[in-house]
Coordinates of C-alpha atoms in Angstrom, one line a residue:
M20 CA 4.5 10.8 -95.4
D21 CA 5.1 12.5 -98.7
T22 CA 8.3 10.8 -99.0
P23 CA 8.8 6.5 -99.3
L24 CA 11.1 5.3 -97.0
T25 CA 14.5 3.7 -98.6
V26 CA 14.6 0.1 -96.7
L27 CA 17.4 -2.1 -97.5
L28 CA 17.0 -6.1 -97.2
V29 CA 19.6 -8.2 -96.7
E30 CA 19.2 -11.9 -96.7
D31 CA 19.6 -14.9 -99.1
S32 CA 16.4 -15.6 -100.3
M33 CA 15.3 -14.3 -103.8
P34 CA 12.9 -11.5 -103.7
A35 CA 9.8 -13.7 -104.9
E36 CA 10.9 -15.6 -102.2
S37 CA 11.0 -13.3 -99.6
T38 CA 8.3 -13.2 -96.4
A39 CA 9.9 -9.6 -95.8
A40 CA 9.8 -8.6 -99.2
A41 CA 6.4 -9.6 -99.9
C42 CA 5.2 -8.0 -96.6
L43 CA 6.2 -5.2 -97.5
T44 CA 5.2 -5.4 -101.3
M45 CA 1.7 -7.3 -101.1
N46 CA -0.2 -4.1 -100.7
P47 CA -0.4 -1.5 -103.2
S48 CA -0.4 1.2 -101.1
D49 CA 2.8 0.4 -99.6
S50 CA 4.8 1.6 -103.0
S51 CA 4.4 4.9 -102.1
R52 CA 5.2 3.9 -98.4
F53 CA 8.3 2.0 -99.0
L54 CA 10.8 1.6 -101.8
L55 CA 12.6 -2.0 -101.4
N56 CA 16.3 -2.4 -102.7
H57 CA 17.7 -6.1 -102.1
A58 CA 20.7 -6.7 -100.9
H59 CA 22.1 -11.1 -101.5
T60 CA 25.5 -10.9 -99.5
L61 CA 26.7 -8.8 -96.9
E62 CA 29.5 -7.5 -99.3
Q63 CA 26.4 -6.3 -101.7
A64 CA 24.9 -4.2 -98.5
V65 CA 27.9 -2.8 -97.3
A66 CA 28.4 -1.7 -101.4
C67 CA 24.8 -0.7 -101.4
L68 CA 25.1 1.5 -98.1
A69 CA 28.4 2.9 -99.7
H70 CA 27.0 4.9 -102.7
Q71 CA 23.3 5.2 -101.5
S72 CA 21.8 5.9 -98.0
A73 CA 19.2 4.0 -96.7
D74 CA 16.1 4.9 -94.3
L75 CA 16.2 1.3 -92.5
V76 CA 18.1 -2.0 -93.2
L77 CA 16.2 -5.3 -92.6
L78 CA 19.0 -7.7 -91.7
D79 CA 18.5 -11.6 -91.4
L80 CA 20.9 -12.8 -89.0
E81 CA 21.1 -16.5 -90.8
L82 CA 23.3 -15.2 -94.1
S83 CA 24.7 -18.1 -95.8
H84 CA 28.1 -17.1 -95.7
Q85 CA 28.9 -14.1 -92.8
G86 CA 25.9 -14.0 -90.2
G87 CA 25.3 -13.1 -86.6
L88 CA 26.8 -10.8 -84.9
D89 CA 29.6 -10.3 -87.6
A90 CA 27.2 -9.2 -90.4
F91 CA 25.4 -7.0 -87.7
D92 CA 29.1 -5.3 -87.0
A93 CA 30.0 -5.1 -90.4
I94 CA 26.2 -3.3 -90.9
R95 CA 26.7 -0.7 -88.4
K96 CA 30.2 0.0 -89.2
A97 CA 29.0 0.8 -93.1
A98 CA 26.1 2.9 -91.9
S99 CA 26.4 3.9 -88.1
Q100 CA 23.6 6.3 -88.0
T101 CA 20.9 4.0 -89.8
P102 CA 18.4 1.9 -87.8
V103 CA 18.6 -2.1 -87.9
I104 CA 16.2 -4.8 -87.5
L105 CA 17.0 -8.3 -87.6
L106 CA 15.5 -11.2 -89.0
A107 CA 15.9 -14.4 -87.1
G108 CA 14.9 -17.8 -86.3
T109 CA 13.4 -19.0 -82.8
S110 CA 17.0 -20.5 -82.9
N111 CA 19.0 -17.3 -82.7
L112 CA 16.9 -15.2 -79.9
P113 CA 19.9 -14.9 -77.8
L114 CA 22.2 -13.7 -80.5
S115 CA 19.3 -11.3 -81.6
M116 CA 18.9 -10.1 -77.9
E117 CA 22.9 -9.5 -77.4
A118 CA 22.7 -7.4 -81.2
V119 CA 19.8 -5.3 -79.6
R120 CA 22.3 -4.6 -76.5
R121 CA 24.5 -3.7 -79.3
G122 CA 22.7 -1.1 -80.9
A123 CA 19.6 -3.1 -83.2
Q124 CA 16.1 -1.3 -83.2
D125 CA 14.1 -4.3 -83.0
C126 CA 14.5 -8.2 -83.7
L127 CA 11.4 -10.4 -85.5
I128 CA 10.8 -13.9 -85.6
K129 CA 10.7 -14.6 -89.8
S130 CA 8.2 -17.5 -89.2
Q131 CA 5.7 -15.2 -87.5
L132 CA 6.4 -12.3 -89.8
S133 CA 3.4 -10.3 -91.1
R134 CA 2.6 -7.1 -93.0
A135 CA 1.3 -5.1 -89.6
Q136 CA 3.8 -6.1 -87.9
L137 CA 6.7 -5.3 -89.9
T138 CA 5.6 -2.1 -91.3
Q139 CA 4.6 -1.1 -87.7
A140 CA 8.8 -2.2 -86.8
I141 CA 9.9 -0.2 -89.3
L142 CA 7.9 3.1 -88.9
Y143 CA 8.6 3.0 -85.0
A144 CA 12.6 2.1 -85.4
V145 CA 12.9 5.0 -88.2
E146 CA 11.0 7.3 -85.9
R147 CA 12.5 6.3 -82.8
N148 CA 15.9 6.8 -84.4
H149 CA 14.9 10.6 -85.4
A150 CA 14.3 11.1 -81.9
N151 CA 16.9 9.5 -80.3
H152 CA 19.5 11.6 -83.2
K153 CA 18.1 14.6 -82.1
I154 CA 18.3 13.8 -78.3
D155 CA 22.3 13.1 -78.8
S156 CA 22.2 16.7 -81.2
L157 CA 20.3 18.9 -78.4
S158 CA 22.5 16.8 -75.5
G159 CA 26.0 18.3 -77.3
E160 CA 24.6 21.3 -77.8
L161 CA 23.6 21.4 -73.9
K162 CA 27.3 20.3 -73.6
A163 CA 28.8 22.6 -75.5
A164 CA 27.0 25.4 -74.1
N165 CA 27.6 24.5 -70.8
E166 CA 31.4 24.2 -71.4
S167 CA 31.3 27.4 -73.4
L168 CA 29.6 29.3 -70.2
E169 CA 32.0 27.9 -67.8
R170 CA 35.0 28.3 -69.9
L171 CA 33.4 32.2 -70.5
S172 CA 33.3 32.3 -65.9
L173 CA 36.6 31.7 -66.2
I174 CA 38.2 34.0 -69.1
D175 CA 38.4 37.5 -69.1
P176 CA 36.7 38.1 -72.9
L177 CA 38.6 41.4 -73.9
T178 CA 42.0 39.7 -73.6
E179 CA 41.1 36.1 -73.5
L180 CA 43.4 35.4 -70.4
L181 CA 42.2 33.7 -67.1
N182 CA 40.1 36.2 -65.0
R183 CA 40.2 36.3 -61.5
R184 CA 38.1 33.1 -60.8
G185 CA 40.3 31.4 -63.0
L186 CA 43.2 32.6 -61.4
Q187 CA 42.1 31.3 -58.5
Q188 CA 41.2 28.0 -59.5
V189 CA 44.6 27.3 -61.1
L190 CA 45.8 28.6 -57.7
S191 CA 44.5 26.3 -55.7
R192 CA 45.5 23.6 -57.8
E193 CA 48.7 24.4 -58.0
I194 CA 49.5 25.1 -54.4
Q195 CA 47.9 21.5 -53.6
W196 CA 50.9 20.1 -56.0
T197 CA 53.3 22.7 -54.6
R198 CA 52.2 21.1 -50.5
R199 CA 52.6 17.3 -52.6
D200 CA 55.9 17.9 -54.2
E201 CA 57.7 20.8 -52.1
L202 CA 57.5 22.4 -55.4
E203 CA 58.2 26.5 -55.5
L204 CA 55.7 28.5 -57.3
L205 CA 56.4 32.0 -58.1
A206 CA 53.8 35.0 -58.9
L207 CA 54.5 38.1 -61.3
L208 CA 52.5 40.9 -60.9
I209 CA 52.4 43.0 -63.7
D210 CA 50.9 47.1 -63.5
L211 CA 50.8 49.0 -66.9
D212 CA 52.7 52.3 -66.3
D213 CA 50.5 55.7 -67.1
F214 CA 47.9 53.3 -68.5
R215 CA 45.2 55.8 -67.4
R216 CA 46.8 58.4 -69.6
I217 CA 45.7 55.9 -72.6
N218 CA 42.3 56.1 -71.5
D219 CA 41.8 59.6 -71.1
V220 CA 43.7 60.7 -74.1
L221 CA 42.9 58.6 -76.9
G222 CA 39.6 56.8 -75.5
H223 CA 39.1 53.8 -74.0
A224 CA 38.8 51.9 -77.6
V225 CA 42.4 52.4 -78.0
G226 CA 42.9 51.3 -74.5
D227 CA 41.2 48.1 -75.4
V228 CA 43.3 47.7 -78.1
V229 CA 46.4 48.1 -76.3
L230 CA 45.5 45.7 -73.5
K231 CA 44.8 42.7 -76.2
E232 CA 48.2 43.4 -77.6
V233 CA 49.5 43.3 -74.5
A234 CA 48.2 40.0 -73.8
R235 CA 49.3 38.3 -77.2
K236 CA 53.1 39.6 -76.1
L237 CA 52.7 38.2 -72.8
K238 CA 51.6 34.8 -74.3
A239 CA 54.3 34.9 -76.7
S240 CA 57.1 35.5 -73.3
L241 CA 56.1 33.1 -71.5
R242 CA 55.9 28.8 -71.3
G243 CA 53.3 26.9 -71.7
T244 CA 53.1 25.9 -68.6
D245 CA 52.6 29.3 -67.0
Y246 CA 49.2 31.2 -66.2
I247 CA 48.5 34.7 -67.1
A248 CA 45.5 36.2 -65.9
R249 CA 43.9 40.3 -65.9
I250 CA 42.6 40.6 -62.9
S251 CA 41.5 44.3 -63.5
G252 CA 41.8 47.1 -66.1
D253 CA 45.8 47.5 -66.4
K254 CA 47.1 45.1 -63.6
F255 CA 47.9 41.1 -64.7
V256 CA 49.0 38.6 -62.8
V257 CA 51.4 35.7 -63.9
L258 CA 51.8 32.2 -62.1
L259 CA 55.1 30.3 -62.4
P260 CA 55.1 26.9 -61.3
Q261 CA 58.3 24.9 -60.5
T262 CA 60.4 27.9 -60.6
R263 CA 63.3 28.8 -58.9
P264 CA 64.0 32.2 -58.0
A265 CA 67.1 33.0 -60.2
E266 CA 64.6 31.6 -63.3
G267 CA 61.9 33.8 -62.3
V268 CA 63.5 37.3 -62.2
Q269 CA 64.9 35.7 -65.4
V270 CA 61.5 35.3 -66.9
A271 CA 60.7 38.7 -65.5
E272 CA 62.8 40.5 -67.1
K273 CA 62.0 39.0 -70.4
V274 CA 58.0 40.0 -70.0
R275 CA 59.5 43.6 -68.9
L276 CA 61.5 44.1 -72.2
A277 CA 58.1 42.5 -74.1
I278 CA 56.3 45.0 -73.2
S279 CA 58.6 47.9 -73.5
G280 CA 60.5 46.6 -76.7
M281 CA 58.1 47.1 -79.2
P282 CA 55.9 49.6 -79.8
V283 CA 51.9 49.3 -80.0
S284 CA 50.6 50.1 -83.5
V285 CA 46.7 51.4 -82.6
S286 CA 46.5 53.1 -86.2
S287 CA 48.5 53.8 -89.0
K288 CA 49.4 57.0 -87.7
E289 CA 49.5 56.7 -84.0
T290 CA 52.1 54.0 -82.0
I291 CA 52.2 53.8 -78.7
H292 CA 55.0 53.0 -76.4
L293 CA 54.5 51.4 -73.4
T294 CA 56.3 50.1 -70.8
A295 CA 55.3 48.2 -67.4
S296 CA 56.3 47.9 -63.7
L297 CA 56.7 44.2 -62.0
G298 CA 56.7 42.6 -58.8
L299 CA 58.0 39.2 -58.2
V300 CA 57.0 36.8 -55.1
S301 CA 57.5 33.8 -53.8
I302 CA 53.5 31.6 -52.8
A303 CA 53.6 29.9 -49.7
P304 CA 51.1 27.0 -49.3
G305 CA 49.8 29.2 -46.7
D306 CA 48.9 32.0 -49.5
P307 CA 45.3 30.1 -51.2
S308 CA 44.0 33.0 -52.0
V309 CA 44.5 35.3 -55.0
D310 CA 43.4 38.3 -52.6
E311 CA 46.5 37.2 -50.2
L312 CA 48.7 36.8 -53.2
L313 CA 47.9 40.1 -54.0
S314 CA 48.8 42.2 -51.0
R315 CA 51.9 40.4 -50.4
S316 CA 53.0 41.5 -54.5
H317 CA 51.7 45.1 -54.1
P318 CA 54.2 46.2 -51.7
I319 CA 56.8 45.0 -53.7
L320 CA 55.2 46.1 -57.3
Y321 CA 55.2 49.7 -55.9
Q322 CA 58.9 49.3 -55.0
S323 CA 59.5 49.5 -58.7
K324 CA 56.9 52.3 -59.6
E325 CA 58.6 54.8 -56.7
S326 CA 62.2 53.7 -58.2
G327 CA 61.3 55.1 -61.9
K328 CA 58.9 52.9 -63.6
N329 CA 59.9 50.3 -66.1
R330 CA 61.2 47.7 -63.6
V331 CA 61.0 44.8 -61.7
S332 CA 61.3 44.5 -58.1
F333 CA 61.7 41.1 -56.3
E334 CA 61.4 40.2 -52.6
P335 CA 64.5 39.8 -50.1
W336 CA 65.3 36.3 -51.4
Q337 CA 65.7 37.3 -54.1
R338 CA 68.3 40.3 -54.1
E339 CA 70.3 37.3 -52.2
Q340 CA 70.9 36.0 -55.5
N341 CA 73.2 38.6 -57.2
Y342 CA 70.9 38.9 -59.4
S343 CA 71.8 42.1 -61.5
Y344 CA 70.4 42.5 -65.4
S345 CA 73.8 44.4 -65.6
T346 CA 75.2 41.0 -65.5
I347 CA 72.5 40.2 -68.7
Q348 CA 74.3 43.4 -70.5
S349 CA 77.4 42.0 -70.0
A350 CA 77.0 38.5 -71.4
L351 CA 75.3 40.1 -74.3
R352 CA 78.6 42.1 -75.2
N353 CA 81.0 39.1 -75.2
R354 CA 80.8 37.4 -79.2
E355 CA 81.4 33.6 -77.1
R356 CA 78.4 33.7 -76.0
F357 CA 76.7 33.9 -79.2
Y358 CA 76.4 31.1 -81.7
A359 CA 74.4 30.0 -85.3
V360 CA 72.3 27.8 -85.9
K361 CA 70.7 27.1 -90.0
Q362 CA 67.1 26.5 -91.9
A363 CA 66.9 24.9 -95.2
I364 CA 64.7 27.0 -97.5
F365 CA 63.1 24.7 -99.7
D366 CA 61.5 24.6 -103.5
L367 CA 58.0 23.0 -102.5
N368 CA 57.6 22.0 -105.8
N369 CA 60.2 19.1 -105.5
Q370 CA 61.2 19.4 -102.0
E371 CA 65.0 20.1 -102.7
K372 CA 67.1 22.2 -100.7
I373 CA 67.6 25.8 -102.5
G374 CA 69.6 27.6 -99.8
Y375 CA 69.8 28.2 -96.0
E376 CA 68.8 30.9 -93.3
F377 CA 71.6 31.1 -90.6
L378 CA 70.1 32.1 -87.0
S379 CA 71.7 33.4 -83.9
R380 CA 71.1 31.8 -80.4
A381 CA 73.1 33.0 -77.1
S382 CA 74.1 31.0 -74.3
V383 CA 72.6 33.1 -71.3
D384 CA 70.5 32.0 -69.5
G385 CA 66.6 33.2 -70.6
F386 CA 67.3 35.1 -73.1
E387 CA 68.6 32.1 -75.7
M388 CA 66.4 33.3 -78.2
P389 CA 66.6 36.8 -80.8
E390 CA 63.4 38.2 -79.7
D391 CA 64.6 38.0 -76.1
F392 CA 68.4 39.0 -76.3
F393 CA 67.5 41.7 -79.0
R394 CA 65.1 43.4 -76.5
A395 CA 68.0 43.9 -74.0
C396 CA 70.3 45.1 -76.5
I397 CA 67.7 47.8 -77.5
E398 CA 67.7 48.9 -73.8
A399 CA 71.6 48.5 -73.4
H400 CA 71.7 50.4 -76.1
I401 CA 74.0 48.2 -77.6
L402 CA 71.9 46.4 -80.6
T403 CA 74.7 47.7 -83.4
L404 CA 77.2 46.0 -81.5
V405 CA 75.3 42.3 -81.1
D406 CA 73.8 42.6 -84.5
H407 CA 77.2 42.9 -85.7
L408 CA 78.5 40.2 -83.7
C409 CA 75.9 38.3 -84.9
L410 CA 76.2 38.8 -88.5
K411 CA 80.3 37.5 -88.2
N412 CA 79.0 34.4 -86.6
C413 CA 77.0 33.2 -89.0
L414 CA 79.2 34.0 -91.7
S415 CA 82.0 31.8 -90.2
A416 CA 79.1 29.5 -89.7
A417 CA 78.4 29.4 -93.3
A418 CA 81.8 29.2 -94.3
A419 CA 82.8 26.4 -92.0
L420 CA 79.7 24.3 -93.1
A421 CA 79.9 25.1 -97.1
L422 CA 76.6 24.0 -97.7
G423 CA 75.5 24.4 -100.9
G424 CA 72.8 27.2 -102.3
R425 CA 72.2 30.6 -101.0
C426 CA 73.0 32.0 -97.8
H427 CA 70.6 33.9 -96.0
L428 CA 71.7 36.0 -93.0
N429 CA 69.6 38.6 -91.0
L430 CA 70.4 42.6 -90.0
F431 CA 68.3 45.3 -88.4
P432 CA 68.2 48.5 -90.0
S433 CA 69.8 50.4 -88.0
T434 CA 72.7 48.5 -88.5
I435 CA 72.5 48.7 -91.9
I436 CA 72.7 52.6 -91.3
D437 CA 75.2 52.6 -88.3
I438 CA 77.9 51.2 -90.1
P439 CA 78.9 51.8 -93.3
V440 CA 78.1 49.4 -96.3
Q441 CA 81.6 48.8 -97.4
H442 CA 82.7 48.1 -93.4
L443 CA 80.1 45.6 -93.6
L444 CA 81.2 44.2 -96.8
E445 CA 84.2 43.1 -95.7
D446 CA 83.3 40.5 -93.1
F447 CA 81.8 38.5 -96.2
P448 CA 84.6 36.2 -97.9
Q449 CA 86.7 38.0 -100.9
T450 CA 85.5 36.9 -103.6
F451 CA 81.7 35.2 -103.5
G452 CA 79.0 34.8 -106.4
R453 CA 76.5 36.9 -107.6
G454 CA 73.3 35.5 -105.6
N455 CA 75.2 33.6 -103.0
F456 CA 74.3 35.7 -100.0
C457 CA 71.1 37.7 -99.2
I458 CA 70.7 39.8 -96.4
E459 CA 66.9 39.9 -94.9
V460 CA 65.6 43.1 -93.1
S461 CA 62.4 42.9 -91.3
E462 CA 59.5 44.8 -92.5
Q463 CA 58.9 45.0 -88.8
Q464 CA 61.6 46.8 -88.2
I465 CA 61.7 49.7 -90.6
I466 CA 60.5 52.9 -88.9
G467 CA 58.6 55.5 -90.8
D468 CA 59.5 56.5 -94.8
P469 CA 61.9 53.3 -95.5
S470 CA 63.6 55.4 -98.2
Y471 CA 66.3 56.3 -95.1
L472 CA 67.8 52.7 -96.3
S473 CA 67.7 52.8 -100.0
A474 CA 71.3 54.1 -100.2
S475 CA 72.7 51.5 -98.5
I476 CA 70.1 48.8 -99.6
N477 CA 71.6 49.7 -103.5
A478 CA 75.4 49.5 -102.4
F479 CA 74.5 45.7 -101.2
K480 CA 73.0 44.7 -104.8
Q481 CA 75.5 46.6 -106.2
A482 CA 77.9 44.3 -104.8
G483 CA 75.9 40.8 -105.9
I484 CA 74.3 40.3 -102.5
L485 CA 70.5 39.6 -102.3
I486 CA 67.9 42.1 -100.4
A487 CA 64.6 39.8 -98.9
I488 CA 62.1 42.1 -96.8
D489 CA 61.0 39.6 -94.2
D490 CA 58.3 39.2 -91.9
V491 CA 56.0 40.6 -94.9
G492 CA 51.9 40.7 -94.3
F493 CA 51.4 40.8 -90.7
G494 CA 51.0 43.7 -88.1
R495 CA 52.6 46.8 -89.5
S496 CA 52.9 45.8 -93.0
C497 CA 53.6 48.9 -95.4
L498 CA 53.5 48.5 -99.3
E499 CA 55.7 51.6 -99.1
S500 CA 58.8 49.2 -97.9
L501 CA 58.2 46.6 -101.2
I502 CA 57.9 49.6 -103.9
I503 CA 60.6 51.8 -102.7
L504 CA 63.3 48.9 -101.5
E505 CA 62.5 46.8 -104.5
P506 CA 63.3 43.6 -102.9
D507 CA 64.6 40.5 -104.8
I508 CA 62.6 38.2 -102.3
V509 CA 59.4 38.5 -100.1
K510 CA 59.7 36.8 -97.3
V511 CA 55.9 36.0 -95.5
D512 CA 55.3 36.2 -92.3
K513 CA 55.2 32.6 -90.6
R514 CA 51.6 34.0 -88.4
F515 CA 50.2 34.7 -91.6
V516 CA 51.3 31.3 -92.9
K517 CA 50.1 29.8 -89.7
G518 CA 46.5 27.9 -90.4
I519 CA 45.9 29.7 -93.9
A520 CA 44.5 26.1 -94.8
Q521 CA 41.6 26.5 -92.5
D522 CA 41.4 30.6 -92.7
R523 CA 40.1 32.2 -95.9
F524 CA 40.7 36.0 -95.0
R525 CA 45.0 35.0 -95.0
E526 CA 44.2 32.7 -98.1
Q527 CA 42.9 36.0 -99.9
S528 CA 45.5 38.2 -98.5
L529 CA 48.6 36.2 -99.3
R530 CA 46.6 35.8 -103.1
R531 CA 46.7 39.7 -103.3
L532 CA 50.5 39.7 -101.7
L533 CA 51.4 37.6 -104.4
K534 CA 50.0 39.8 -107.4
V535 CA 52.2 42.9 -105.9
A536 CA 55.8 40.2 -105.8
K537 CA 54.6 39.2 -108.9
A538 CA 54.4 43.2 -110.5
L539 CA 58.3 43.7 -108.1
D540 CA 59.6 40.5 -109.9
A541 CA 60.6 39.4 -106.4
E542 CA 60.8 35.7 -105.3
V543 CA 58.6 34.6 -102.8
V544 CA 59.0 32.6 -100.0
A545 CA 56.8 31.7 -97.2
E546 CA 57.9 31.4 -93.3
G547 CA 56.9 28.7 -90.9
I548 CA 55.4 25.9 -92.8
E549 CA 54.2 23.5 -89.9
T550 CA 51.3 21.6 -91.0
P551 CA 50.8 19.0 -94.2
D552 CA 47.4 20.9 -94.9
D553 CA 49.2 24.7 -94.8
L554 CA 52.1 23.4 -97.2
R555 CA 49.6 22.0 -99.3
M556 CA 47.5 25.4 -99.8
L557 CA 50.7 27.1 -100.5
Q558 CA 51.4 25.1 -103.3
D559 CA 47.8 25.5 -104.9
L560 CA 48.6 29.1 -104.6
D561 CA 52.0 28.3 -106.2
V562 CA 54.4 29.8 -103.5
R563 CA 57.6 28.3 -105.0
Y564 CA 59.6 28.2 -101.7
G565 CA 58.9 27.7 -98.0
Q566 CA 60.6 27.1 -94.5
G567 CA 59.2 25.8 -91.5
Y568 CA 59.1 22.9 -89.2
L569 CA 57.0 21.1 -91.3
L570 CA 60.2 20.7 -93.5
E571 CA 63.4 21.1 -91.5
R572 CA 63.8 22.3 -88.1
P573 CA 66.9 24.9 -87.4
S574 CA 70.2 22.8 -86.3

């Protein structure tokens, strides 16, 4: 043994009077085998274990103040991984046996203690403890490996969605619940349009990037209770538990718009515009397999393909719902369908509110959130109309609430171009102080050379309205937008902020972005602050302002 074992002896007796101490020190050779520390009380022992590790604890169960099982439990709590040998009198044997059942390594009778017996017990206890820890560690690794293998057998490695086997597992479970509770279960089959051309022209590596982006959009568009699977190259299936037909149609349209409404950037110079054809069917308890599900949904899907692609087809029972996508488009033209909510922006140093961002919502089932109803507006060619309506609603809400601080409003770049600035300014209060209002323009919506926005942006600035570039730092970010448009405020995208406390890459990237903002003399606002750890990291990085669910939810 190269290093002596550290033994903590916990007993009332002084070292000179201790039988255990004598057994470990009577032979000079034991000085290289054991390093003995002595604690006279339980409190001293706990304090010693808190500041110095021990290879083993010798605990006298007959301590004056707090002996017995309470003393053993306190030692185990202070050092759960350290083996404990009990020293007991003949009258304490039942108590000792209970402590052994709770995890003590051994129990020795003090009156019968010998040097050979104690030495052997210590060495065996330490060795057993090491062996048990190794077994526990290997068992944990084996369990983790088995769980990982089980997960891999159910998950598509490219998209991290369910594979066919994983889909079958959840389908079987959902059908059982459907039978038991008489719930409705729908399935949505999704097939990307002309995906083979992407693989043939741009290569399979680009095709894989596209598939992963589609998977991300599907996850963002669906509920947490829905299941998404990739069942072949460019085919996906979504299970919609407890969903009525009319609701399923709305979900299907949201998914279609999510895929077709935003381009997929495969490189700095290459952007792909995707569409998908979809088929929506109900699942009967008599269709328990994935193959049966696909055989019923493929004909519905092909109706979408044959009708021109980029559309949703339904079973006959769904056509009877009198559903028409034009009803959604019609609803979105009505200003009364929109309302505004606000979310405070905070000074992260003192948690004081410095302003509010006003956000739009729609009272249209399935299309309540901006990312959903604006996609529908783009397809219906009414984006500028609706965006302008939302601006007016947000300005009215801000005036009615008469809140202090700065008021942030969102506008699409296309709206800024389509409507002359002087007309947009007419929507603002007749008199307002310089810096009272801020217009946020999402960097993700700026297409190509941002200089086409310069004249309009400068006109807003001359009128005393601040400009913020929103959603910076994720996806298709471009330094050119910041340099050319010279915003007063840079808003860091929530996907960049979420989890930054545990992500070294995001932390380093944000440090670089902060240097750019400082060079531009722009204020930085971090969006999407949801955890105390992320908040502390932003404070450590000297990010002055922020907003997010941790601080205040939209209301």
